Coordinates of C-alpha atoms and ligand atoms in Angstrom, one line a residue:
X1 CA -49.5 12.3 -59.6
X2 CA -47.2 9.6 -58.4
X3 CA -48.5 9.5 -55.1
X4 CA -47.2 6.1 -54.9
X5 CA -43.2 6.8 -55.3
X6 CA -43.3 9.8 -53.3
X7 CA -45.0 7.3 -50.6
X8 CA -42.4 4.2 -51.1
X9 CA -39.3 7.1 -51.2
X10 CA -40.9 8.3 -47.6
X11 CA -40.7 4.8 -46.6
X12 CA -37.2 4.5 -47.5
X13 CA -36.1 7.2 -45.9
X14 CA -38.1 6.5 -42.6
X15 CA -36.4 3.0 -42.8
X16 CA -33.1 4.5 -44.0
X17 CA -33.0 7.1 -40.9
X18 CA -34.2 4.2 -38.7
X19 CA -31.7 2.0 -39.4
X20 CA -28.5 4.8 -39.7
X21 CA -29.3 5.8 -36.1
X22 CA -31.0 2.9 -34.3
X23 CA -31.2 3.9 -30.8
X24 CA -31.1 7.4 -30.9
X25 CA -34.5 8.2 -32.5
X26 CA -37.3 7.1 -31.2
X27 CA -40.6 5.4 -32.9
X28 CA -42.4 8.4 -32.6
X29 CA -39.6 10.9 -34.3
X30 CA -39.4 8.1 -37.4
X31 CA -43.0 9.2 -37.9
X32 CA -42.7 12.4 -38.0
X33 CA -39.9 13.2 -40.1
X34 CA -41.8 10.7 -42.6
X35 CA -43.7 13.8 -44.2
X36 CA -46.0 14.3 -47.6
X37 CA -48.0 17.1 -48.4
X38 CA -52.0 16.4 -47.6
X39 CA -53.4 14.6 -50.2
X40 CA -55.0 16.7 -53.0
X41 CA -58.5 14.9 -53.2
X42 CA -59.2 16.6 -49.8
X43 CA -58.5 19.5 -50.8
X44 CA -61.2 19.8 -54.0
X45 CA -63.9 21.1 -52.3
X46 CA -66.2 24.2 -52.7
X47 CA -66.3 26.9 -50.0
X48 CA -69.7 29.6 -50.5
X49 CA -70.1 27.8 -53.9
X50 CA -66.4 28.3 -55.0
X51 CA -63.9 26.2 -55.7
X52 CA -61.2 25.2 -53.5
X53 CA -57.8 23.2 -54.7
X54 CA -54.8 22.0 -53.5
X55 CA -51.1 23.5 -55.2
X56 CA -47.9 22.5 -54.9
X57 CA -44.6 24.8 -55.5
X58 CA -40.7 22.8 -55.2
X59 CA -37.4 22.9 -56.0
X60 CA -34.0 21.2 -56.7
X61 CA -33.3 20.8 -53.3
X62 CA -36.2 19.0 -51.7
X63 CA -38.5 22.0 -50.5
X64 CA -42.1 22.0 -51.4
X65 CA -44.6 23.9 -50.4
X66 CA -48.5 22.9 -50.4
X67 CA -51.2 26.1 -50.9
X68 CA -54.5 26.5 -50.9
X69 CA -56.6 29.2 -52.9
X70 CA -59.1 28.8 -49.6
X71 CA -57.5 32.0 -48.0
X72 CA -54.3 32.4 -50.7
X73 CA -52.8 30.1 -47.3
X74 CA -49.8 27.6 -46.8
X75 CA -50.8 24.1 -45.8
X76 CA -47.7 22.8 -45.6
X77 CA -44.0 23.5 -45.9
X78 CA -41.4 21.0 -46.0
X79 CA -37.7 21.2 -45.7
X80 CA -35.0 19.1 -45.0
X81 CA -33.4 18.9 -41.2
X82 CA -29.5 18.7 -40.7
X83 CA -29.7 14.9 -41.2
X84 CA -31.4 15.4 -44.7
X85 CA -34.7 13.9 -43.5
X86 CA -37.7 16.1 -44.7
X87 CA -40.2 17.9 -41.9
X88 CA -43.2 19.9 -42.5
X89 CA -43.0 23.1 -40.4
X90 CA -45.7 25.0 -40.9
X91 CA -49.1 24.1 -39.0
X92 CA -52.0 23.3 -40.8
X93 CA -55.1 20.7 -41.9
X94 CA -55.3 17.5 -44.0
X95 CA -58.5 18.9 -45.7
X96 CA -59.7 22.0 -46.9
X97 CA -63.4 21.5 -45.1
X98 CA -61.4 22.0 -41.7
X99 CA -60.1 25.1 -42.7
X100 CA -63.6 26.7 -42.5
X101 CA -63.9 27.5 -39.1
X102 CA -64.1 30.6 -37.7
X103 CA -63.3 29.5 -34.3
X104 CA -59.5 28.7 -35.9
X105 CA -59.3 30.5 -38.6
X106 CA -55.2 31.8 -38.7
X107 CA -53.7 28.4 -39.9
X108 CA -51.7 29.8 -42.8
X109 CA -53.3 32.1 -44.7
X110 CA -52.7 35.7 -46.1
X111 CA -54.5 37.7 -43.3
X112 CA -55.9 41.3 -44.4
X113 CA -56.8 44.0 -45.5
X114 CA -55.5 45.2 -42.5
X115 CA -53.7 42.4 -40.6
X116 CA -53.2 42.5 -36.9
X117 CA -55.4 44.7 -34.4
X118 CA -57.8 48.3 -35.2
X119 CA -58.6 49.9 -31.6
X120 CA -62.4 49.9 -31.4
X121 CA -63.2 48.8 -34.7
X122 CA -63.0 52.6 -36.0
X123 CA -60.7 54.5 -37.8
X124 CA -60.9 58.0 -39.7
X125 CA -59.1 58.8 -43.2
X126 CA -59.5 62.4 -44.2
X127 CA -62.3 63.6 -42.0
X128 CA -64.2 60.3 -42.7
X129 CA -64.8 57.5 -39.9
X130 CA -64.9 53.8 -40.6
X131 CA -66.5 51.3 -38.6
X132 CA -65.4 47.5 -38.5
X133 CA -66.7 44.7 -37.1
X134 CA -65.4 44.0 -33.4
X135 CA -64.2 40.7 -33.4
X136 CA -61.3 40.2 -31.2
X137 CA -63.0 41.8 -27.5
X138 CA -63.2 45.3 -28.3
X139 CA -61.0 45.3 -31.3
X140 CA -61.0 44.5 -35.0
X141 CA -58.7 41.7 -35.8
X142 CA -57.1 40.0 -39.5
X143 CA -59.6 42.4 -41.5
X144 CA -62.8 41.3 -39.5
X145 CA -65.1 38.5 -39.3
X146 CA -64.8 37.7 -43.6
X147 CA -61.0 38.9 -44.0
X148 CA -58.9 38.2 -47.0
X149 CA -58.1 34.6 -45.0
X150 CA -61.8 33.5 -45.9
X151 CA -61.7 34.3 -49.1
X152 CA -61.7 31.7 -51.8
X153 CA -58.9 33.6 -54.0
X154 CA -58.9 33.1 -58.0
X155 CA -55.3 31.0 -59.1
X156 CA -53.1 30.4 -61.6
X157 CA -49.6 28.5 -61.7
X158 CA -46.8 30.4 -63.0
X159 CA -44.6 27.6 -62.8
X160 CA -43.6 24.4 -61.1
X161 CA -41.8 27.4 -58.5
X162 CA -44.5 30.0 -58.5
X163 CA -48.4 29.9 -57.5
X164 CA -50.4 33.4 -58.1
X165 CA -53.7 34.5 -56.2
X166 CA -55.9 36.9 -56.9
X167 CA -59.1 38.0 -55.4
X168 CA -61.0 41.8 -55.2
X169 CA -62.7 43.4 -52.0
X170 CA -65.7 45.5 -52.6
X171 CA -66.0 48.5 -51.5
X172 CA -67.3 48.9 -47.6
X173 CA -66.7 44.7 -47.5
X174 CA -66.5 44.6 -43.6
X175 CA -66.4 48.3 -43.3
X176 CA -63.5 49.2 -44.9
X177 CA -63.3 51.6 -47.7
X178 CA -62.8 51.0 -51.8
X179 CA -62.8 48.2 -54.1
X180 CA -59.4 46.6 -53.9
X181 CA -57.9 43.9 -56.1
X182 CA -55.2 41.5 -54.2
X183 CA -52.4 39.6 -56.1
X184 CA -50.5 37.3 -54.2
X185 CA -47.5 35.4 -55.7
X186 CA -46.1 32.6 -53.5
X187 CA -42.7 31.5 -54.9
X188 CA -39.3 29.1 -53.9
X189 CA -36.0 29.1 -55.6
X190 CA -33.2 26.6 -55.3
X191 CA -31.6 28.6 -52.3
X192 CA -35.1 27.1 -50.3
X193 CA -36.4 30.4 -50.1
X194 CA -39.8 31.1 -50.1
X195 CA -40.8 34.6 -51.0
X196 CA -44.4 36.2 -50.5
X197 CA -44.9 39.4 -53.2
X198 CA -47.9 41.1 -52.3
X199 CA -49.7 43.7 -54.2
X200 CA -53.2 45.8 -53.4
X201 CA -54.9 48.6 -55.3
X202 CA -57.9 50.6 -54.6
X203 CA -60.6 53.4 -56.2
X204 CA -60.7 54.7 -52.7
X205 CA -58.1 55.4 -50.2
X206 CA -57.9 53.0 -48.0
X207 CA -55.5 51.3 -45.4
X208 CA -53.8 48.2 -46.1
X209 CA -52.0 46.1 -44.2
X210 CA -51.1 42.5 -45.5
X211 CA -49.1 39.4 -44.0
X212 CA -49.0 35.4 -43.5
X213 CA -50.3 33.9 -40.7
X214 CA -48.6 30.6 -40.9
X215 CA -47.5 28.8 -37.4
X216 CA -44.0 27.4 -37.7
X217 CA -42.6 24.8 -35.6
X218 CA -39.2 24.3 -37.1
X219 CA -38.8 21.0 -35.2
X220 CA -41.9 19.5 -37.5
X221 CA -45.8 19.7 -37.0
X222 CA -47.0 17.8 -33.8
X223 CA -43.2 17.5 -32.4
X224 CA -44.0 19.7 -29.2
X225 CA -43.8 23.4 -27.9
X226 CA -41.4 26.1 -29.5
X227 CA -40.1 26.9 -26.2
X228 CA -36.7 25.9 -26.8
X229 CA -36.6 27.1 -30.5
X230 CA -33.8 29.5 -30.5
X231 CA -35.1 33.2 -32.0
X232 CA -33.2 36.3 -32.7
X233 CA -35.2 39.5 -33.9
X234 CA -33.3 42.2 -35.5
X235 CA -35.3 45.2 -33.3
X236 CA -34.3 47.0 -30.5
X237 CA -37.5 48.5 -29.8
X238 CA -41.4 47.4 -29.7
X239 CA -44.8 49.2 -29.6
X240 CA -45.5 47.8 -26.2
X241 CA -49.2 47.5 -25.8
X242 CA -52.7 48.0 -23.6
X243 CA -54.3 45.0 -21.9
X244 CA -56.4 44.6 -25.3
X245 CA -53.3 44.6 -27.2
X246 CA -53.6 47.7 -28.7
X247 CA -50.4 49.7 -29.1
X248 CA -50.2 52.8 -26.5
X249 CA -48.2 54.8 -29.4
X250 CA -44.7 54.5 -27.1
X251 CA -41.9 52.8 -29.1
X252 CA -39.9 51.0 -26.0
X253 CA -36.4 49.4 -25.6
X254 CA -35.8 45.7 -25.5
X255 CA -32.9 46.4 -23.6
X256 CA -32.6 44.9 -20.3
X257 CA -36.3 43.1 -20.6
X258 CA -37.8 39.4 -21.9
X259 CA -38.0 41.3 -24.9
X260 CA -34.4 41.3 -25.9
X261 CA -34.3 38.9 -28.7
X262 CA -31.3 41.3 -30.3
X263 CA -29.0 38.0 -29.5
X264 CA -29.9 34.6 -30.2
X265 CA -31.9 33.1 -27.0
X266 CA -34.5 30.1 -26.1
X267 CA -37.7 31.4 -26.7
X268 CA -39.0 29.9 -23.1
X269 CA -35.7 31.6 -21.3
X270 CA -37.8 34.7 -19.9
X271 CA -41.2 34.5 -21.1
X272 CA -42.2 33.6 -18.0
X273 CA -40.9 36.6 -16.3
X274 CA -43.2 38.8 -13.9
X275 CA -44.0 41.5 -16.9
X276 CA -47.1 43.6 -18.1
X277 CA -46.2 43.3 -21.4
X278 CA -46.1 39.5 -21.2
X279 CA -49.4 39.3 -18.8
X280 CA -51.1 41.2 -21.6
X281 CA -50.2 39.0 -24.0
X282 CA -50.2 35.5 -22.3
X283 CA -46.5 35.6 -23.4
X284 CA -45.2 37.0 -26.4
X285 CA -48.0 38.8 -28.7
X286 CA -45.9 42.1 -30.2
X287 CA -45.1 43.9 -33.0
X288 CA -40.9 44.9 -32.9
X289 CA -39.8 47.3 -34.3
X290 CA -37.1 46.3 -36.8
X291 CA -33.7 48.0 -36.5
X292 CA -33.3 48.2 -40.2
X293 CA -30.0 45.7 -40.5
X294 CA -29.7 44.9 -43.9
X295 CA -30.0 41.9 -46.1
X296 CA -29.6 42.5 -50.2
X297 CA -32.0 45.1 -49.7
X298 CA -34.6 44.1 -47.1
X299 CA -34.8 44.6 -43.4
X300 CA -33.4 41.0 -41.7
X301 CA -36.4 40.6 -39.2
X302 CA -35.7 36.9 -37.8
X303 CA -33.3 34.3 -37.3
X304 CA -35.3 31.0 -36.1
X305 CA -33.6 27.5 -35.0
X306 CA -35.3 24.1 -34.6
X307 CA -33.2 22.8 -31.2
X308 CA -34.0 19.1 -32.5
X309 CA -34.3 19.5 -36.5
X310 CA -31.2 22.2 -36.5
X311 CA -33.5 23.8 -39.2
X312 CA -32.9 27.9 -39.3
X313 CA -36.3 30.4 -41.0
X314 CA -34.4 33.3 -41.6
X315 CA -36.9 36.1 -42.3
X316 CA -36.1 39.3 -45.1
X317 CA -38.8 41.7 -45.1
X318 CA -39.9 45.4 -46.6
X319 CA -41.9 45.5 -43.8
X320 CA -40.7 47.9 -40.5
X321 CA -42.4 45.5 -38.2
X322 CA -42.6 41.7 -37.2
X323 CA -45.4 40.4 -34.6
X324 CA -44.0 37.4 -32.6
X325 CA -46.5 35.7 -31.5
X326 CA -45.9 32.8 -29.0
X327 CA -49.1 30.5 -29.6
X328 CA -50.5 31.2 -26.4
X329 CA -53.9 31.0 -27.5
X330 CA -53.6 27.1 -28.5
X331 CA -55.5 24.8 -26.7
X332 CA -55.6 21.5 -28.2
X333 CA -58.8 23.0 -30.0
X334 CA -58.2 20.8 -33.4
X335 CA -56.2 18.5 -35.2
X336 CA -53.6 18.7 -37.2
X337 CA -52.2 17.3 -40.0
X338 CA -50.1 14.3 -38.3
X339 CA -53.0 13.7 -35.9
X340 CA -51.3 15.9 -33.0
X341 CA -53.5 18.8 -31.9
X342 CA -52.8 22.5 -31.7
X343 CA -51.6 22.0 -28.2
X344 CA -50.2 25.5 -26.1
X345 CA -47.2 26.8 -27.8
X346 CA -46.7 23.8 -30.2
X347 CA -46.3 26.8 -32.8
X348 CA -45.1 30.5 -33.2
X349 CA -46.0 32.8 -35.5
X350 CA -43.4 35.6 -37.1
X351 CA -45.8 38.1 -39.2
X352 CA -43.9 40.5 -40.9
X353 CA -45.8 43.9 -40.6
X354 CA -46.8 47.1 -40.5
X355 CA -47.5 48.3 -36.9
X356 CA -50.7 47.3 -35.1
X357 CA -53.4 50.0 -35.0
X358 CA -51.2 52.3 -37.1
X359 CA -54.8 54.3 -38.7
X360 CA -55.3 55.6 -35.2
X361 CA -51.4 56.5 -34.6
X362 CA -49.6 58.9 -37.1
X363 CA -46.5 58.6 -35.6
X364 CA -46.1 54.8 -36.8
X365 CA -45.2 54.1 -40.8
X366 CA -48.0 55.0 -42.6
X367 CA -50.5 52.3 -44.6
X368 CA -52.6 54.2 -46.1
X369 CA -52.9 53.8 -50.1
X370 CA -54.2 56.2 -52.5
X371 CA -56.3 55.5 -55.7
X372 CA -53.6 55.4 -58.7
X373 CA -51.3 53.8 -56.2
X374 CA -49.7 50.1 -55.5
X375 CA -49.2 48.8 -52.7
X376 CA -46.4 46.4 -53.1
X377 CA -44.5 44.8 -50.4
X378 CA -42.6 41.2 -50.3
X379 CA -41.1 39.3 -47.6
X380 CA -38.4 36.2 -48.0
X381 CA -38.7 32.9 -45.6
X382 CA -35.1 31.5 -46.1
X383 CA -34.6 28.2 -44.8
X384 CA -31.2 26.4 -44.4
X385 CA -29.5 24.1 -41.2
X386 CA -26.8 24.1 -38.8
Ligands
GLA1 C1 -52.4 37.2 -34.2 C2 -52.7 37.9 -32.9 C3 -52.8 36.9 -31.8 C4 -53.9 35.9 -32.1 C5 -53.5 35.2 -33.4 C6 -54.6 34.3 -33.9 O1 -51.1 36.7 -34.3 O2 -51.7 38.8 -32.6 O3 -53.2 37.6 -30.6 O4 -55.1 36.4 -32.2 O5 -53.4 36.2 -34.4 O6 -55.0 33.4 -32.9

């Protein structure tokens, strides 16, 4: 629809912003607060002989949010910055052809069955062992090679504030166990939240484990590194890990380390710092363990600020856990959306989770599901300024 008022109104507002604060903004910033979701045409497409589409959720206020049923994944998310000027903050491609690539294959979507890492590709559930592809060096990672991201995922739109995905798993699909059927529900509201319901069942028991995998860069898409985004986690504790990134089973204190996000700091101020943890992950790559502070009925996991937008992510979650991840693995490998590429750090993830690895630890919250049961978990991207 209307492509062309939505283009004249970013115009306007480019010129408008231009002209309020000549002097202070330069060329380059103009552009990129002069966002639009990708354009739809380049997003009909088939992937294995399936269908592939682009959707759009929004509110009253001026968020909108761009899906794709390639991988049930965000393409873009825009919100307004403390001046009122829209910026996409979320990471992504311009078409849905150059989302097919294994090499890059985390922009956005809902990663799964088991999300995050499996030590050595095996795990046992009642006396049986389970073998899974050993993608990520010795480890499984995101639910293997062909993981719920890489699925085309059926859709239906509940409403102008509500997109639905479903999709099933067969049974042994890269080596885990039962047929599962996935529902997805993507929604905003006219407080510019976001909130991601997910639901799994299975014939089978199985373990599940299911998140987003968007990078945010609250600043806008191709404006730089995160490193002075200001990030508070609610967790005094995380699962500190091996050199594979495999949890060693230890829950250890922030306190007094680079890890100590409990108040609000620059995420650059210690990552740098002369720490194992941090050499294993090439900076920050861990699950914390939230502390379980309260928010109408969901853990608080996150409080992210843009340093030039102003824009705050607060994150609610069911989950116990929330992988920060640093974007140390960028390197200007593609391009994105605004032309920028995914340069070191230009993005951070914030998965909310259950622990890495936790089949093989039975100390950490449990995912296993039983047949008859539902696995139902939903987490809440709240986005507002300062
Ligand atoms: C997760 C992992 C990271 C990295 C990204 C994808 O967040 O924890 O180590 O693999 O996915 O690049």
């Amino acid at each position: 629809m209307n492509k062309l008022p939505k283009l004249s109104f970013v115009i306007l507002m480019t010129v408008i912003v231009g002209g309020c604060q000549q002097g202070t903004k330069t060329n380059k910033e103009e552009i990129q607060t002069a966002v639009s979701i990708p354009d739809p045409v380049q997003f009909k497409d088939t992937i294995n002989g399936e269908e592939i589409s682009l959707f759009t959720i929004k509110n009253e206020k001026g968020m909108e949010v761009a899906l794709t049923n390639f991988g049930a994944r965000v393409v873009s998310l825009i919100v307004p910055d403390k001046d009122g000027v829209n910026r996409d903050v979320v990471l992504g491609f311009n078409k849905a052809a150059d989302y097919n690539n294994p090499g890059e294959a985390y922009f956005g979507p809902i990663v799964g069955p088991f999300g995050n890492r499996i030590a050595n590709g095996k795990f046992s559930l009642d006396g049986v062992e389970y073998t899974l592809p050993q993608n990520n060096g010795p480890n499984t990672l995101h639910g293997g090679l062909e993981g719920l991201h890489f699925v085309v995922w059926k859709t239906q739109q509940l409403s102008d504030q509500a997109v639905e995905f479903t999709c099933l798993l067969p049974d042994g699909k890269e080596g885990f166990p039962g047929n599962r059927e996935f529902k997805v529900v993507y929604s905003v509201n006219d407080e510019n939240e976001l909130a991601i319901a997910y639901e799994g069942k299975t014939d089978k028991k199985t373990v599940l484990n299911l998140t987003n995998h968007a990078y945010f860069n609250l600043n806008g898409e191709g404006s730089g590194t995160i490193l002075n985004h200001q990030l508070q986690l609610f967790a005094d504790k995380i699962t500190p890990v091996d050199e594979t990134l495999i949890p060693t089973g230890e829950l250890k204190e922030v306190k007094g380390t680079a890890f100590d996000f409990t108040e609000s700091k620059d995420i650059g101020k210690d990552i740098e710092q002369d720490d194992e943890q941090l050499k294993f992950g090439k900076g920050y790559d861990h699950n914390f363990v939230l502390s379980g502070t309260k928010h109408n009925g969901y853990n608080y996991a996150s409080r992210l600020i843009g340093d030039q937008s102003g824009i705050i992510m607060d994150i609610y979650t069911e989950e116990p856990g929330i992988q920060f991840y640093s974007g140390n693995f960028m390197a200007d490998k593609v391009t994105l959306k605004n032309g920028a590429t995914d340069s070191f750090r230009s993005g951070l993830c914030l998965e909310p989770q259950h622990f890495p690895d936790s089949p093989n630890h039975p100390s950490f919250p449990s995912t296993e599901v039983n047949p008859g049961e539902v696995y139902k978990t939903t987490s809440v991207y709240r986005f507002s300024t300062k």
